[in-house]
């Protein structure tokens, strides 16, 4: 992709970024849609496109199979399905994008949770011929649990139903009714054909009855800045910077990514969990000093006082600080074959803080297809989600996931293997 003459690296860094995750049943066309977005945004090299066209011709297709641009694993190409989460990057003059292409199969639920956990927008595809399926509903429920603030239902393959408006309206009404049971603040429904390009980048003449935006127009213009918490200041310290150079003998900076609120020079802050207080002396971005920082900026903060601050600590406002807690109530997605049961001990990582945790109780298992709560369960199996109570060895500086997706989430790690085995969304902490 070529860069415009008047564009600079600084201009690129200041461009708005949208992270979105795709989801849908098998053969709904996720990979084809992503391939179409990459192609029409000029993000594909000519040799890549020529190779895909040649492969499509070898397979006897009378069209270019754009799904080959994204299904990178050999097993994905052989089976015609998406297995792993693939991250794709592209940009338009209006915005930069990161796509998480997530799997549709139920056995890869953990992969979808991983890909959608940081998304600003969820894109659920349905086949216009099939309508809503159990997997479509499951994906919407997962996106709702993960508090993804914007959701787009893309009714794909409209060309195979002769661009029939009645088909689209029926699916739109069915999904809208289902979505009322979920926590979906913003829902948009778009009819399109990823293969033919209808309503993907440009409005389609084949569906002149549709008065809404094309998919690309919506992605470029959906407002996400207000989705972030700009009130509650949260700055988890990732690294303490102490240069060895004589020129910086007295320099002490605290590097990290702002997880909430706006931090300004001169602000009064409290260091948690110690409770020491200080003021922000300066905020640095790259080699420059800036007046303020906001999520998700990665900056270096210097304080006026020489207080004890280490990795895993957090800077916050004294009158609006998180309460350190060792008793955690959370929804957990279990990601390994060995079931999660009460009494199990695991490592836990929350923002930049690590410790150990023991499972005190499993309250219920959630059926993500029906939203039924199984209160009799004693364990969580692979890809299952349930309510779990944990006791940690170190106090976590956390918020409810509904308020802050960064400070309200954590991962569980098997201490013996170092493998991530669970992802949690905090309901409450005591």
Short mmCIF file of C-alpha atoms in Angstrom, two decimals:
data_model
loop_
_atom_site.label_atom_id
_atom_site.label_comp_id
_atom_site.label_asym_id
_atom_site.label_seq_id
_atom_site.Cartn_x
_atom_site.Cartn_y
_atom_site.Cartn_z
CA UNK A 1 0.00 0.00 0.00
CA UNK A 2 1.50 3.31 -1.04
CA UNK A 3 1.69 6.31 1.25
CA UNK A 4 0.39 9.67 0.07
CA UNK A 5 3.06 12.30 -0.56
CA UNK A 6 1.81 14.61 2.18
CA UNK A 7 1.55 11.86 4.76
CA UNK A 8 4.20 11.55 7.47
CA UNK A 9 4.94 8.94 10.13
CA UNK A 10 3.63 11.41 12.75
CA UNK A 11 0.40 11.78 10.81
CA UNK A 12 0.04 8.01 10.65
CA UNK A 13 0.51 7.71 14.40
CA UNK A 14 -2.23 10.28 15.03
CA UNK A 15 -4.76 8.53 12.79
CA UNK A 16 -7.74 7.01 14.52
CA UNK A 17 -7.55 3.24 15.01
CA UNK A 18 -10.46 0.80 14.94
CA UNK A 19 -10.06 -2.77 16.13
CA UNK A 20 -12.81 -5.09 14.98
CA UNK A 21 -13.40 -8.82 15.17
CA UNK A 22 -15.24 -10.92 12.62
CA UNK A 23 -17.44 -13.84 13.64
CA UNK A 24 -19.98 -16.10 12.00
CA UNK A 25 -20.92 -19.64 11.15
CA UNK A 26 -18.82 -21.81 8.86
CA UNK A 27 -19.10 -20.79 5.19
CA UNK A 28 -20.78 -17.47 5.97
CA UNK A 29 -17.93 -15.77 4.12
CA UNK A 30 -15.78 -14.13 6.81
CA UNK A 31 -12.49 -14.79 5.06
CA UNK A 32 -13.90 -13.67 1.71
CA UNK A 33 -15.19 -10.44 3.24
CA UNK A 34 -11.83 -9.65 4.82
CA UNK A 35 -10.13 -10.43 1.52
CA UNK A 36 -12.52 -8.01 -0.21
CA UNK A 37 -11.77 -5.25 2.34
CA UNK A 38 -8.03 -5.77 1.89
CA UNK A 39 -8.35 -5.81 -1.89
CA UNK A 40 -10.60 -2.77 -2.26
CA UNK A 41 -8.54 -0.73 0.20
CA UNK A 42 -5.43 -1.40 -1.95
CA UNK A 43 -3.75 -3.38 0.85
CA UNK A 44 -2.81 -6.36 -1.33
CA UNK A 45 0.41 -6.58 -3.33
CA UNK A 46 0.07 -7.44 -7.00
CA UNK A 47 2.08 -10.66 -6.68
CA UNK A 48 -0.20 -11.80 -3.81
CA UNK A 49 -3.29 -11.17 -5.91
CA UNK A 50 -1.77 -12.93 -8.92
CA UNK A 51 -0.93 -15.97 -6.79
CA UNK A 52 -4.48 -16.13 -5.40
CA UNK A 53 -5.95 -15.73 -8.89
CA UNK A 54 -3.76 -18.54 -10.21
CA UNK A 55 -4.72 -20.84 -7.33
CA UNK A 56 -8.40 -20.06 -7.89
CA UNK A 57 -8.03 -20.89 -11.57
CA UNK A 58 -6.28 -24.18 -10.74
CA UNK A 59 -9.26 -25.09 -8.58
CA UNK A 60 -11.60 -24.47 -11.50
CA UNK A 61 -13.22 -21.32 -10.07
CA UNK A 62 -14.53 -18.69 -12.46
CA UNK A 63 -13.74 -16.03 -9.84
CA UNK A 64 -10.84 -15.05 -7.56
CA UNK A 65 -11.22 -16.80 -4.20
CA UNK A 66 -10.44 -13.91 -1.85
CA UNK A 67 -10.63 -16.22 1.18
CA UNK A 68 -7.18 -17.51 0.17
CA UNK A 69 -5.76 -14.15 1.22
CA UNK A 70 -6.63 -14.80 4.87
CA UNK A 71 -6.82 -18.55 5.51
CA UNK A 72 -3.11 -18.91 6.15
CA UNK A 73 -2.81 -22.30 7.86
CA UNK A 74 -2.61 -25.36 5.65
CA UNK A 75 -5.40 -27.05 7.63
CA UNK A 76 -7.54 -23.95 7.11
CA UNK A 77 -7.05 -24.07 3.36
CA UNK A 78 -7.68 -27.81 3.20
CA UNK A 79 -10.88 -27.71 5.26
CA UNK A 80 -12.14 -24.33 4.05
CA UNK A 81 -12.56 -23.09 7.63
CA UNK A 82 -10.89 -20.59 9.94
CA UNK A 83 -9.14 -22.16 12.95
CA UNK A 84 -6.67 -19.71 14.44
CA UNK A 85 -7.14 -16.00 15.10
CA UNK A 86 -5.49 -14.07 12.27
CA UNK A 87 -4.78 -10.38 12.63
CA UNK A 88 -4.86 -8.27 9.47
CA UNK A 89 -3.89 -4.64 9.08
CA UNK A 90 -5.03 -2.07 6.56
CA UNK A 91 -5.77 1.63 6.35
CA UNK A 92 -7.83 4.15 4.43
CA UNK A 93 -7.32 7.94 4.39
CA UNK A 94 -9.87 8.15 7.24
CA UNK A 95 -8.73 5.47 9.69
CA UNK A 96 -6.37 2.58 10.45
CA UNK A 97 -7.80 -0.88 11.09
CA UNK A 98 -6.81 -4.07 12.86
CA UNK A 99 -9.01 -7.07 12.01
CA UNK A 100 -9.18 -10.14 14.20
CA UNK A 101 -10.46 -12.93 11.95
CA UNK A 102 -11.92 -15.33 14.53
CA UNK A 103 -13.14 -18.91 14.04
CA UNK A 104 -16.79 -19.90 13.75
CA UNK A 105 -16.60 -23.47 15.09
CA UNK A 106 -17.82 -24.00 18.65
CA UNK A 107 -14.61 -25.90 19.50
CA UNK A 108 -12.63 -22.72 18.83
CA UNK A 109 -14.66 -20.50 21.20
CA UNK A 110 -11.48 -19.73 23.16
CA UNK A 111 -9.89 -18.35 19.97
CA UNK A 112 -12.87 -16.08 19.37
CA UNK A 113 -12.78 -14.79 22.96
CA UNK A 114 -9.09 -13.99 22.53
CA UNK A 115 -9.62 -12.14 19.26
CA UNK A 116 -12.67 -10.16 20.38
CA UNK A 117 -11.43 -9.20 23.85
CA UNK A 118 -9.80 -5.98 22.62
CA UNK A 119 -12.23 -5.18 19.79
CA UNK A 120 -14.10 -1.89 19.47
CA UNK A 121 -16.58 -3.47 17.07
CA UNK A 122 -17.87 -6.97 16.38
CA UNK A 123 -18.81 -8.00 12.85
CA UNK A 124 -21.16 -11.01 12.74
CA UNK A 125 -21.81 -12.53 9.33
CA UNK A 126 -24.84 -14.59 8.41
CA UNK A 127 -25.62 -16.34 5.14
CA UNK A 128 -28.74 -14.77 3.59
CA UNK A 129 -29.85 -18.24 2.47
CA UNK A 130 -29.56 -19.76 5.96
CA UNK A 131 -30.60 -16.83 8.14
CA UNK A 132 -29.69 -16.82 11.83
CA UNK A 133 -28.13 -20.03 13.14
CA UNK A 134 -27.22 -21.28 16.59
CA UNK A 135 -23.63 -20.19 15.96
CA UNK A 136 -24.75 -16.69 14.95
CA UNK A 137 -26.59 -16.29 18.24
CA UNK A 138 -23.65 -17.73 20.18
CA UNK A 139 -21.28 -15.22 18.61
CA UNK A 140 -23.61 -12.33 19.49
CA UNK A 141 -23.81 -13.56 23.10
CA UNK A 142 -20.01 -13.80 23.34
CA UNK A 143 -19.56 -10.30 21.94
CA UNK A 144 -22.11 -9.07 24.47
CA UNK A 145 -20.30 -10.81 27.35
CA UNK A 146 -17.03 -9.27 26.19
CA UNK A 147 -18.71 -5.84 26.23
CA UNK A 148 -17.82 -5.06 22.62
CA UNK A 149 -19.64 -1.70 22.30
CA UNK A 150 -20.55 -1.79 18.59
CA UNK A 151 -21.97 -4.68 16.60
CA UNK A 152 -22.59 -5.01 12.87
CA UNK A 153 -24.72 -7.82 11.48
CA UNK A 154 -23.62 -8.36 7.88
CA UNK A 155 -26.21 -10.30 5.89
CA UNK A 156 -23.85 -11.81 3.31
CA UNK A 157 -24.40 -13.62 0.01
CA UNK A 158 -27.34 -11.43 -0.97
CA UNK A 159 -26.45 -12.18 -4.60
CA UNK A 160 -27.54 -15.81 -4.00
CA UNK A 161 -31.06 -14.71 -2.99
CA UNK A 162 -31.40 -12.28 -5.91
CA UNK A 163 -30.89 -9.30 -3.59
CA UNK A 164 -34.36 -9.89 -2.12
CA UNK A 165 -35.34 -7.16 0.34
CA UNK A 166 -37.81 -9.42 2.15
CA UNK A 167 -35.06 -11.90 2.98
CA UNK A 168 -32.94 -9.13 4.48
CA UNK A 169 -35.81 -7.59 6.48
CA UNK A 170 -36.77 -10.97 7.94
CA UNK A 171 -33.21 -11.63 9.17
CA UNK A 172 -32.87 -8.05 10.43
CA UNK A 173 -36.07 -8.27 12.48
CA UNK A 174 -35.20 -11.69 13.92
CA UNK A 175 -31.72 -10.59 15.02
CA UNK A 176 -32.92 -7.25 16.40
CA UNK A 177 -35.48 -9.08 18.54
CA UNK A 178 -32.81 -11.48 19.81
CA UNK A 179 -30.39 -8.62 20.56
CA UNK A 180 -32.84 -7.04 23.01
CA UNK A 181 -31.90 -9.83 25.46
CA UNK A 182 -28.22 -8.87 25.26
CA UNK A 183 -26.07 -5.93 26.20
CA UNK A 184 -25.52 -4.43 22.73
CA UNK A 185 -25.47 -0.61 22.88
CA UNK A 186 -25.09 -0.05 19.11
CA UNK A 187 -26.39 -2.37 16.37
CA UNK A 188 -26.18 -1.85 12.60
CA UNK A 189 -27.46 -4.32 9.98
CA UNK A 190 -26.03 -4.22 6.44
CA UNK A 191 -26.93 -6.40 3.40
CA UNK A 192 -23.94 -7.23 1.22
CA UNK A 193 -22.15 -9.66 -1.06
CA UNK A 194 -18.49 -10.10 -0.15
CA UNK A 195 -17.80 -12.08 -3.32
CA UNK A 196 -19.30 -9.50 -5.69
CA UNK A 197 -18.41 -6.43 -3.61
CA UNK A 198 -21.99 -5.20 -3.11
CA UNK A 199 -22.22 -2.71 -0.20
CA UNK A 200 -18.73 -3.61 0.99
CA UNK A 201 -16.88 -0.45 0.00
CA UNK A 202 -19.43 1.27 -2.24
CA UNK A 203 -23.22 1.29 -2.18
CA UNK A 204 -24.69 -1.33 -4.51
CA UNK A 205 -27.10 -0.59 -7.37
CA UNK A 206 -28.41 -4.12 -6.92
CA UNK A 207 -29.91 -3.13 -3.55
CA UNK A 208 -31.26 0.35 -4.18
CA UNK A 209 -33.92 -0.37 -1.55
CA UNK A 210 -31.21 -0.23 1.14
CA UNK A 211 -30.69 3.31 2.43
CA UNK A 212 -27.93 2.73 4.98
CA UNK A 213 -24.14 3.02 4.66
CA UNK A 214 -21.75 0.59 3.01
CA UNK A 215 -19.69 -1.54 5.41
CA UNK A 216 -16.49 0.43 4.78
CA UNK A 217 -18.26 3.76 5.30
CA UNK A 218 -19.63 2.53 8.62
CA UNK A 219 -16.22 1.22 9.75
CA UNK A 220 -14.60 4.53 8.87
CA UNK A 221 -17.16 6.63 10.69
CA UNK A 222 -18.36 4.66 13.73
CA UNK A 223 -17.52 6.73 16.82
CA UNK A 224 -15.39 4.83 19.34
CA UNK A 225 -13.55 7.56 21.27
CA UNK A 226 -16.36 7.92 23.82
CA UNK A 227 -16.37 4.15 24.47
CA UNK A 228 -13.23 4.47 26.55
CA UNK A 229 -13.38 5.47 30.21
CA UNK A 230 -12.06 9.04 30.30
CA UNK A 231 -13.11 9.71 33.90
CA UNK A 232 -11.52 7.04 36.08
CA UNK A 233 -7.71 7.39 35.89
CA UNK A 234 -5.86 4.07 35.77
CA UNK A 235 -2.16 3.78 34.93
CA UNK A 236 -0.68 0.29 35.54
CA UNK A 237 3.11 0.58 35.74
CA UNK A 238 4.82 -1.78 33.33
CA UNK A 239 8.45 -0.75 33.65
CA UNK A 240 10.60 1.53 35.80
CA UNK A 241 13.07 3.52 33.68
CA UNK A 242 16.40 4.30 35.36
CA UNK A 243 19.05 5.18 32.74
CA UNK A 244 22.66 4.41 33.68
CA UNK A 245 23.97 7.47 31.83
CA UNK A 246 25.49 10.26 33.96
CA UNK A 247 23.36 12.74 32.01
CA UNK A 248 20.23 11.13 33.46
CA UNK A 249 21.54 10.28 36.92
CA UNK A 250 18.40 11.49 38.71
CA UNK A 251 15.93 10.33 36.09
CA UNK A 252 13.17 7.96 37.23
CA UNK A 253 10.22 7.33 34.92
CA UNK A 254 7.34 4.90 35.01
CA UNK A 255 6.31 3.46 31.66
CA UNK A 256 2.96 1.89 30.87
CA UNK A 257 -0.28 2.11 28.92
CA UNK A 258 -3.05 4.30 30.28
CA UNK A 259 -6.06 2.06 30.96
CA UNK A 260 -8.57 4.74 31.90
CA UNK A 261 -9.12 8.44 32.51
CA UNK A 262 -7.03 11.43 31.48
CA UNK A 263 -3.69 12.05 33.15
CA UNK A 264 -2.31 15.61 33.18
CA UNK A 265 0.84 17.30 34.37
CA UNK A 266 0.29 18.52 37.93
CA UNK A 267 -2.39 15.95 38.78
CA UNK A 268 -2.45 14.55 42.32
CA UNK A 269 -2.04 10.76 42.22
CA UNK A 270 -1.93 7.87 44.65
CA UNK A 271 0.39 4.89 44.21
CA UNK A 272 -1.35 1.59 44.80
CA UNK A 273 -1.22 -0.66 46.73
CA UNK A 274 1.21 1.29 48.99
CA UNK A 275 -1.06 4.34 49.32
CA UNK A 276 1.76 6.87 48.87
CA UNK A 277 0.74 10.16 47.21
CA UNK A 278 2.54 12.47 44.80
CA UNK A 279 2.01 14.75 41.78
CA UNK A 280 2.62 14.18 38.07
CA UNK A 281 5.82 16.08 37.23
CA UNK A 282 5.78 15.31 33.51
CA UNK A 283 4.33 12.99 30.88
CA UNK A 284 6.58 11.87 28.03
CA UNK A 285 5.68 10.34 24.67
CA UNK A 286 8.61 9.14 22.57
CA UNK A 287 11.17 11.96 23.07
CA UNK A 288 8.62 14.70 23.68
CA UNK A 289 6.91 16.00 26.79
CA UNK A 290 3.11 16.26 26.49
CA UNK A 291 0.50 17.98 28.62
CA UNK A 292 -1.92 15.07 28.99
CA UNK A 293 -2.42 11.41 28.13
CA UNK A 294 -5.54 9.35 27.54
CA UNK A 295 -6.32 5.67 26.75
CA UNK A 296 -4.80 3.73 25.11
CA UNK A 297 -1.63 5.86 24.94
CA UNK A 298 1.65 4.32 26.08
CA UNK A 299 3.65 6.97 27.93
CA UNK A 300 6.28 7.55 30.60
CA UNK A 301 5.15 9.35 33.76
CA UNK A 302 7.50 11.12 36.17
CA UNK A 303 6.47 12.08 39.71
CA UNK A 304 7.55 15.04 41.84
CA UNK A 305 8.40 12.81 44.83
CA UNK A 306 10.86 9.94 45.08
CA UNK A 307 8.30 7.32 46.14
CA UNK A 308 8.59 3.56 45.83
CA UNK A 309 6.90 2.48 42.59
CA UNK A 310 7.44 -0.92 40.95
CA UNK A 311 6.08 -2.96 38.07
CA UNK A 312 2.54 -4.06 38.91
CA UNK A 313 1.74 -0.91 40.89
CA UNK A 314 -0.89 1.51 39.66
CA UNK A 315 -1.21 5.30 39.59
CA UNK A 316 -4.74 6.60 40.16
CA UNK A 317 -6.61 9.59 41.57
CA UNK A 318 -6.83 9.49 45.35
CA UNK A 319 -10.57 10.26 45.39
CA UNK A 320 -11.40 7.70 42.70
CA UNK A 321 -9.00 4.81 43.21
CA UNK A 322 -9.73 1.10 42.83
CA UNK A 323 -10.03 -0.85 46.04
CA UNK A 324 -7.30 -3.50 46.29
CA UNK A 325 -8.99 -6.89 46.56
CA UNK A 326 -8.00 -10.52 46.95
CA UNK A 327 -11.53 -11.96 46.53
CA UNK A 328 -12.60 -11.89 42.89
CA UNK A 329 -15.98 -12.77 41.37
CA UNK A 330 -15.67 -13.20 37.59
CA UNK A 331 -16.96 -14.84 34.43
CA UNK A 332 -14.23 -17.18 33.18
CA UNK A 333 -13.78 -18.74 29.74
CA UNK A 334 -11.86 -22.00 30.20
CA UNK A 335 -9.37 -22.74 27.43
CA UNK A 336 -7.90 -26.18 28.04
CA UNK A 337 -8.98 -29.83 28.12
CA UNK A 338 -8.21 -30.33 31.81
CA UNK A 339 -11.42 -29.08 33.55
CA UNK A 340 -11.45 -26.22 36.04
CA UNK A 341 -12.63 -27.33 39.49
CA UNK A 342 -12.82 -25.78 42.94
CA UNK A 343 -9.52 -25.95 44.80
CA UNK A 344 -7.32 -25.65 41.74
CA UNK A 345 -4.33 -23.32 42.06
CA UNK A 346 -3.20 -21.19 39.13
CA UNK A 347 -1.07 -18.17 38.34
CA UNK A 348 -3.02 -15.00 37.60
CA UNK A 349 -2.01 -11.95 35.54
CA UNK A 350 -4.03 -8.75 35.87
CA UNK A 351 -2.78 -5.69 33.93
CA UNK A 352 0.93 -5.68 34.84
CA UNK A 353 0.47 -7.44 38.20
CA UNK A 354 1.04 -11.15 38.71
CA UNK A 355 0.28 -13.53 41.57
CA UNK A 356 -1.33 -16.86 42.40
CA UNK A 357 -5.00 -17.71 42.77
CA UNK A 358 -7.08 -20.56 44.13
CA UNK A 359 -10.55 -21.40 42.82
CA UNK A 360 -12.96 -21.10 45.76
CA UNK A 361 -16.21 -21.90 43.95
CA UNK A 362 -17.82 -22.37 40.54
CA UNK A 363 -21.26 -20.78 40.78
CA UNK A 364 -22.71 -21.84 37.45
CA UNK A 365 -21.94 -22.69 33.85
CA UNK A 366 -23.51 -20.44 31.21
CA UNK A 367 -25.05 -21.96 28.07
CA UNK A 368 -24.08 -19.29 25.53
CA UNK A 369 -26.71 -20.54 23.08
CA UNK A 370 -29.72 -20.24 25.41
CA UNK A 371 -28.30 -18.05 28.26
CA UNK A 372 -29.38 -20.82 30.68
CA UNK A 373 -27.40 -21.02 33.93
CA UNK A 374 -26.47 -24.53 35.00
CA UNK A 375 -26.26 -24.22 38.80
CA UNK A 376 -25.44 -27.89 39.36
CA UNK A 377 -22.13 -27.90 37.54
CA UNK A 378 -18.98 -28.61 39.48
CA UNK A 379 -16.50 -27.81 36.74
CA UNK A 380 -15.83 -25.90 33.52
CA UNK A 381 -14.64 -27.82 30.47
CA UNK A 382 -12.87 -26.67 27.32
CA UNK A 383 -14.51 -23.58 25.75
CA UNK A 384 -17.09 -23.33 28.54
CA UNK A 385 -17.92 -20.09 30.36
CA UNK A 386 -19.02 -19.84 33.98
CA UNK A 387 -19.09 -17.73 37.10
CA UNK A 388 -16.07 -18.36 39.32
CA UNK A 389 -14.88 -17.05 42.68
CA UNK A 390 -11.13 -16.72 43.21
CA UNK A 391 -8.87 -15.91 46.13
CA UNK A 392 -5.55 -14.31 45.15
CA UNK A 393 -2.22 -14.12 46.98
CA UNK A 394 -1.72 -10.46 46.03
CA UNK A 395 -4.36 -7.72 46.01
CA UNK A 396 -5.60 -6.91 42.50
CA UNK A 397 -6.24 -3.27 41.59
CA UNK A 398 -9.34 -3.97 39.60
CA UNK A 399 -12.65 -2.54 38.40
CA UNK A 400 -15.80 -4.29 37.19
CA UNK A 401 -15.39 -5.35 33.54
CA UNK A 402 -18.53 -3.38 32.69
CA UNK A 403 -16.70 -0.19 33.65
CA UNK A 404 -13.20 -0.88 32.36
CA UNK A 405 -12.33 -3.76 30.04
CA UNK A 406 -8.60 -3.48 30.83
CA UNK A 407 -8.61 -3.31 34.63
CA UNK A 408 -11.66 -5.60 34.70
CA UNK A 409 -10.00 -8.56 32.97
CA UNK A 410 -7.30 -11.11 33.75
CA UNK A 411 -5.80 -14.35 32.50
CA UNK A 412 -5.16 -17.61 34.36
CA UNK A 413 -1.93 -19.51 33.71
CA UNK A 414 -0.92 -23.11 34.42
CA UNK A 415 2.16 -22.76 36.60
CA UNK A 416 3.68 -26.03 35.44
CA UNK A 417 3.50 -25.37 31.71
CA UNK A 418 3.21 -21.58 31.49
CA UNK A 419 0.18 -21.98 29.19
CA UNK A 420 -2.74 -19.54 29.41
CA UNK A 421 -5.72 -21.70 30.45
CA UNK A 422 -8.44 -19.16 31.25
CA UNK A 423 -9.61 -15.61 30.60
CA UNK A 424 -11.70 -13.75 33.15
CA UNK A 425 -14.07 -10.78 33.22
CA UNK A 426 -14.54 -9.37 36.71
CA UNK A 427 -18.08 -8.93 38.02
CA UNK A 428 -17.11 -7.60 41.41
CA UNK A 429 -14.34 -7.60 43.97
CA UNK A 430 -14.48 -7.52 47.76
#
